[in-house]
Amino acid sequence: MSYETIQVALGEAVATITINRPKKLNALNRETIQELHEALSELEQDADVKVIIITGSGEKAFVAGADISEFADFSVKKGKKLAAKGQELLFDFIENLSKPVIAAVNGFALGGGLELAMACHFRVASDNAKMGLPEVSLGVIPGYGGTQRLPQLVGKGRAMEMIMTAGMISAEQAKNYGLVNHVATQEELLPLCHKIAEKICNNSPVAISHAIKAVNAGFMNTVNGYEQEIEAFGTCFGTDDFAEGTTAFLEKRKADFPGS
């Protein structure tokens, strides 16, 4: 299949999906989410593909966030639908894919970009990568699983700090937190991911599929947390803080939140 916002390269047993919106720093929009879903669905059915790597085009960004211009004027109802559909189509879909998905984080992974990386089965980052969930600076919260997966990966306290400060952490700090498994130079990032993928390919695909299900099952008690996130995410769309946060972002100025 041909795509507008992503590129798919098939190697020997390893497929690489590159999010290709360099002018937008590979920001996720509805089209990209849909195309990622379609590509992943197709690759899951391809018996020759054993491992999938997801990365971003260029050296600046993996995914710099969601495309805010698409939802800045959304209502509460539309906000909830946005989060629910995105989680179903892409983020939960990746987490529960029967084939391993590695995130090759080659630069900024912010907001929806970090949520995408966290939905993958594990992460490898370039040494220039920066990661964070800046949503509260826009008057909203992470809506694609960020409030659930980040605490699972780095612990509640660190996740709370990252979410509430809306700050970024370096690749090395992310490694220390357990958010990424390895850090490499830009040049070494994809070769390292392929090296790990080749090791995975030596093992039983059936057993790996069962292992993914078994590990994920240990976190199933968080399912209500995802529902709470969707509810809270949508509710934020009805606040003055959200209107100010998104307007300030699009106008490239600092937000002045009225509060509630």
Short mmCIF file of C-alpha atoms in Angstrom, two decimals:
data_model
loop_
_atom_site.label_atom_id
_atom_site.label_comp_id
_atom_site.label_asym_id
_atom_site.label_seq_id
_atom_site.Cartn_x
_atom_site.Cartn_y
_atom_site.Cartn_z
CA MET A 1 0.00 0.00 0.00
CA SER A 2 1.06 3.60 -0.56
CA TYR A 3 0.69 6.21 2.17
CA GLU A 4 0.75 10.00 2.40
CA THR A 5 2.24 10.48 5.87
CA ILE A 6 4.30 7.34 6.51
CA GLN A 7 6.80 5.16 4.67
CA VAL A 8 7.08 1.39 5.06
CA ALA A 9 10.31 -0.46 4.30
CA LEU A 10 10.40 -4.24 4.29
CA GLY A 11 13.65 -5.99 5.15
CA GLU A 12 14.41 -9.60 5.90
CA ALA A 13 11.89 -10.36 8.67
CA VAL A 14 12.01 -6.74 9.93
CA ALA A 15 9.71 -3.93 8.76
CA THR A 16 10.43 -0.26 9.43
CA ILE A 17 7.66 2.34 9.52
CA THR A 18 8.86 5.94 9.23
CA ILE A 19 6.47 8.75 10.12
CA ASN A 20 7.13 11.25 7.36
CA ARG A 21 5.81 14.73 8.13
CA PRO A 22 9.14 16.56 8.55
CA LYS A 23 7.67 20.07 8.13
CA LYS A 24 5.38 19.32 11.12
CA LEU A 25 8.14 17.51 13.04
CA ASN A 26 6.18 14.32 12.33
CA ALA A 27 3.24 15.46 14.46
CA LEU A 28 0.36 12.99 14.62
CA ASN A 29 -2.83 13.96 12.83
CA ARG A 30 -5.90 11.85 12.08
CA GLU A 31 -4.52 10.74 8.72
CA THR A 32 -1.23 9.59 10.25
CA ILE A 33 -2.99 7.65 13.00
CA GLN A 34 -5.22 5.95 10.41
CA GLU A 35 -2.30 5.13 8.13
CA LEU A 36 -0.24 3.74 11.01
CA HIS A 37 -3.18 1.52 11.94
CA GLU A 38 -3.52 0.27 8.37
CA ALA A 39 0.21 -0.38 7.96
CA LEU A 40 0.48 -2.21 11.29
CA SER A 41 -2.60 -4.30 10.47
CA GLU A 42 -1.06 -5.31 7.15
CA LEU A 43 2.33 -6.10 8.68
CA GLU A 44 0.73 -8.19 11.42
CA GLN A 45 -0.82 -10.38 8.71
CA ASP A 46 2.46 -10.71 6.79
CA ALA A 47 3.99 -14.02 7.83
CA ASP A 48 7.45 -12.89 6.68
CA VAL A 49 7.52 -9.97 9.13
CA LYS A 50 8.68 -10.90 12.62
CA VAL A 51 9.48 -7.47 14.14
CA ILE A 52 8.32 -3.90 13.42
CA ILE A 53 10.35 -0.74 14.07
CA ILE A 54 8.66 2.68 14.22
CA THR A 55 10.73 5.86 13.82
CA GLY A 56 10.44 9.44 12.56
CA SER A 57 11.91 11.09 9.48
CA GLY A 58 14.92 13.37 9.86
CA GLU A 59 17.09 13.89 12.93
CA LYS A 60 14.97 16.38 14.89
CA ALA A 61 11.87 14.46 15.89
CA PHE A 62 10.40 11.03 16.40
CA VAL A 63 6.96 12.62 16.82
CA ALA A 64 6.84 16.12 18.30
CA GLY A 65 3.25 15.70 19.49
CA ALA A 66 -0.28 15.70 18.17
CA ASP A 67 -1.28 18.20 15.48
CA ILE A 68 -2.96 20.72 17.80
CA SER A 69 -4.49 22.69 14.93
CA GLU A 70 -6.80 19.74 14.29
CA PHE A 71 -8.54 19.81 17.67
CA ALA A 72 -8.08 23.28 19.17
CA ASP A 73 -11.80 24.06 18.67
CA PHE A 74 -13.18 20.68 19.77
CA SER A 75 -16.09 20.34 22.21
CA VAL A 76 -16.10 18.03 25.24
CA LYS A 77 -17.88 15.33 23.22
CA LYS A 78 -15.42 15.59 20.33
CA GLY A 79 -12.48 15.55 22.76
CA LYS A 80 -13.62 12.28 24.33
CA LYS A 81 -14.19 10.77 20.90
CA LEU A 82 -10.72 11.87 19.78
CA ALA A 83 -9.04 10.12 22.73
CA ALA A 84 -11.19 6.99 22.55
CA LYS A 85 -10.77 6.52 18.80
CA GLY A 86 -7.03 7.22 18.92
CA GLN A 87 -6.47 4.73 21.72
CA GLU A 88 -8.48 2.06 19.92
CA LEU A 89 -7.02 2.62 16.44
CA LEU A 90 -3.37 3.01 17.34
CA PHE A 91 -2.10 3.11 20.91
CA ASP A 92 -3.93 0.12 22.41
CA PHE A 93 -3.65 -1.57 19.02
CA ILE A 94 0.16 -1.40 19.07
CA GLU A 95 0.40 -2.51 22.70
CA ASN A 96 -1.64 -5.62 21.93
CA LEU A 97 -0.12 -6.41 18.53
CA SER A 98 1.05 -10.02 18.32
CA LYS A 99 4.40 -8.97 16.86
CA PRO A 100 7.05 -6.96 18.75
CA VAL A 101 7.08 -3.25 17.97
CA ILE A 102 10.25 -1.26 18.78
CA ALA A 103 10.18 2.54 18.98
CA ALA A 104 13.38 4.07 17.54
CA VAL A 105 13.10 7.50 19.18
CA ASN A 106 15.27 9.67 16.95
CA GLY A 107 14.62 13.11 18.48
CA PHE A 108 11.71 14.89 20.17
CA ALA A 109 9.02 12.54 21.50
CA LEU A 110 6.49 14.85 23.08
CA GLY A 111 2.81 14.44 23.98
CA GLY A 112 1.26 12.01 21.52
CA GLY A 113 4.76 11.19 20.30
CA LEU A 114 5.87 9.91 23.70
CA GLU A 115 2.51 8.15 24.07
CA LEU A 116 3.18 6.41 20.74
CA ALA A 117 6.65 5.36 21.88
CA MET A 118 5.25 4.09 25.20
CA ALA A 119 2.62 2.02 23.41
CA CYS A 120 5.43 0.15 21.63
CA HIS A 121 6.80 -2.90 23.40
CA PHE A 122 10.08 -1.14 24.21
CA ARG A 123 12.09 1.92 23.21
CA VAL A 124 15.59 2.78 21.99
CA ALA A 125 16.57 6.47 21.83
CA SER A 126 19.13 8.59 20.05
CA ASP A 127 21.38 10.63 22.35
CA ASN A 128 19.73 13.89 21.23
CA ALA A 129 16.21 12.69 22.05
CA LYS A 130 14.01 14.70 24.40
CA MET A 131 10.85 13.23 25.93
CA GLY A 132 7.91 14.70 27.79
CA LEU A 133 4.16 15.11 28.17
CA PRO A 134 3.49 18.87 27.88
CA GLU A 135 -0.31 18.64 27.67
CA VAL A 136 -1.09 20.49 30.92
CA SER A 137 0.64 23.55 29.45
CA LEU A 138 -2.21 23.53 26.90
CA GLY A 139 -4.96 23.13 29.48
CA VAL A 140 -5.54 19.45 28.75
CA ILE A 141 -4.09 16.10 29.87
CA PRO A 142 -2.47 13.26 27.93
CA GLY A 143 -5.28 11.48 26.10
CA TYR A 144 -3.59 8.60 24.30
CA GLY A 145 -2.71 6.48 27.34
CA GLY A 146 0.02 8.70 28.77
CA THR A 147 -1.40 8.93 32.29
CA GLN A 148 -1.43 5.12 32.47
CA ARG A 149 1.69 3.95 30.61
CA LEU A 150 4.14 6.52 31.98
CA PRO A 151 3.61 5.50 35.66
CA GLN A 152 3.90 1.84 34.61
CA LEU A 153 7.28 2.55 33.05
CA VAL A 154 8.90 5.13 35.36
CA GLY A 155 6.88 4.93 38.58
CA LYS A 156 4.09 7.10 39.92
CA GLY A 157 6.22 9.87 41.44
CA ARG A 158 8.37 10.49 38.38
CA ALA A 159 5.32 10.30 36.13
CA MET A 160 3.47 12.83 38.26
CA GLU A 161 6.42 15.21 38.11
CA MET A 162 6.82 14.86 34.34
CA ILE A 163 3.11 15.37 33.68
CA MET A 164 2.60 18.25 36.13
CA THR A 165 5.73 20.21 35.15
CA ALA A 166 5.13 19.58 31.41
CA GLY A 167 8.91 19.38 31.17
CA MET A 168 11.26 17.35 28.99
CA ILE A 169 13.87 14.81 30.00
CA SER A 170 17.00 13.81 28.10
CA ALA A 171 17.63 10.42 26.56
CA GLU A 172 20.10 9.54 29.31
CA GLN A 173 17.61 10.53 32.01
CA ALA A 174 14.94 8.48 30.23
CA LYS A 175 17.29 5.50 30.32
CA ASN A 176 17.90 6.01 34.03
CA TYR A 177 14.14 6.16 34.57
CA GLY A 178 13.59 2.92 32.63
CA LEU A 179 11.61 4.75 29.95
CA VAL A 180 14.05 3.66 27.23
CA ASN A 181 16.17 0.51 27.14
CA HIS A 182 19.19 1.84 25.25
CA VAL A 183 20.69 5.13 24.05
CA ALA A 184 22.74 5.39 20.86
CA THR A 185 24.01 8.05 18.48
CA GLN A 186 21.78 9.04 15.57
CA GLU A 187 23.95 6.97 13.24
CA GLU A 188 23.82 3.91 15.48
CA LEU A 189 20.12 4.10 16.42
CA LEU A 190 18.51 2.09 13.62
CA PRO A 191 21.40 -0.40 13.33
CA LEU A 192 21.06 -1.09 17.07
CA CYS A 193 17.28 -1.56 16.71
CA HIS A 194 17.88 -3.97 13.84
CA LYS A 195 20.47 -5.86 15.87
CA ILE A 196 17.96 -6.33 18.68
CA ALA A 197 15.24 -7.24 16.16
CA GLU A 198 17.49 -9.91 14.65
CA LYS A 199 17.92 -11.49 18.08
CA ILE A 200 14.13 -11.51 18.50
CA CYS A 201 13.76 -13.13 15.06
CA ASN A 202 15.81 -16.11 16.24
CA ASN A 203 13.03 -17.04 18.67
CA SER A 204 9.56 -18.54 18.37
CA PRO A 205 7.01 -16.04 16.98
CA VAL A 206 4.20 -18.01 18.62
CA ALA A 207 5.90 -17.93 22.02
CA ILE A 208 6.66 -14.22 21.64
CA SER A 209 3.02 -13.51 20.83
CA HIS A 210 1.94 -15.35 23.99
CA ALA A 211 4.60 -13.52 26.01
CA ILE A 212 3.23 -10.15 24.88
CA LYS A 213 -0.27 -11.17 25.97
CA ALA A 214 0.97 -12.51 29.31
CA VAL A 215 3.00 -9.40 30.18
CA ASN A 216 0.16 -7.08 29.16
CA ALA A 217 -2.26 -9.10 31.29
CA GLY A 218 -0.30 -8.08 34.39
CA PHE A 219 -1.37 -4.46 33.78
CA MET A 220 -5.03 -5.10 32.98
CA ASN A 221 -6.12 -3.63 36.32
CA THR A 222 -5.41 -0.21 34.78
CA VAL A 223 -8.21 -0.51 32.21
CA ASN A 224 -10.47 1.78 34.25
CA GLY A 225 -7.63 4.29 34.35
CA TYR A 226 -7.75 4.56 30.58
CA GLU A 227 -11.50 5.17 30.73
CA GLN A 228 -10.93 7.86 33.36
CA GLU A 229 -8.30 9.45 31.14
CA ILE A 230 -10.70 9.59 28.19
CA GLU A 231 -13.38 11.19 30.38
CA ALA A 232 -10.99 13.76 31.87
CA PHE A 233 -9.32 14.49 28.53
CA GLY A 234 -12.68 15.26 26.91
CA THR A 235 -13.81 17.39 29.87
CA CYS A 236 -10.71 19.59 29.45
CA PHE A 237 -12.01 20.65 26.03
CA GLY A 238 -14.85 22.53 27.71
CA THR A 239 -12.57 24.70 29.88
CA ASP A 240 -11.26 28.24 29.44
CA ASP A 241 -7.79 26.92 30.22
CA PHE A 242 -7.88 24.67 27.16
CA ALA A 243 -9.04 27.52 24.92
CA GLU A 244 -6.23 29.74 26.22
CA GLY A 245 -3.58 26.99 26.10
CA THR A 246 -4.24 25.94 22.51
CA THR A 247 -4.71 29.52 21.30
CA ALA A 248 -1.40 30.55 22.88
CA PHE A 249 0.35 27.57 21.31
CA LEU A 250 -0.97 28.32 17.83
CA GLU A 251 -0.11 32.02 18.29
CA LYS A 252 3.39 31.06 19.54
CA ARG A 253 3.10 32.88 22.87
CA LYS A 254 3.12 31.94 26.56
CA ALA A 255 -0.28 30.90 27.91
CA ASP A 256 -2.00 33.01 30.56
CA PHE A 257 -4.38 30.55 32.22
CA PRO A 258 -7.56 31.93 33.81
CA GLY A 259 -7.93 28.84 35.99
CA SER A 260 -11.20 27.34 37.15
#
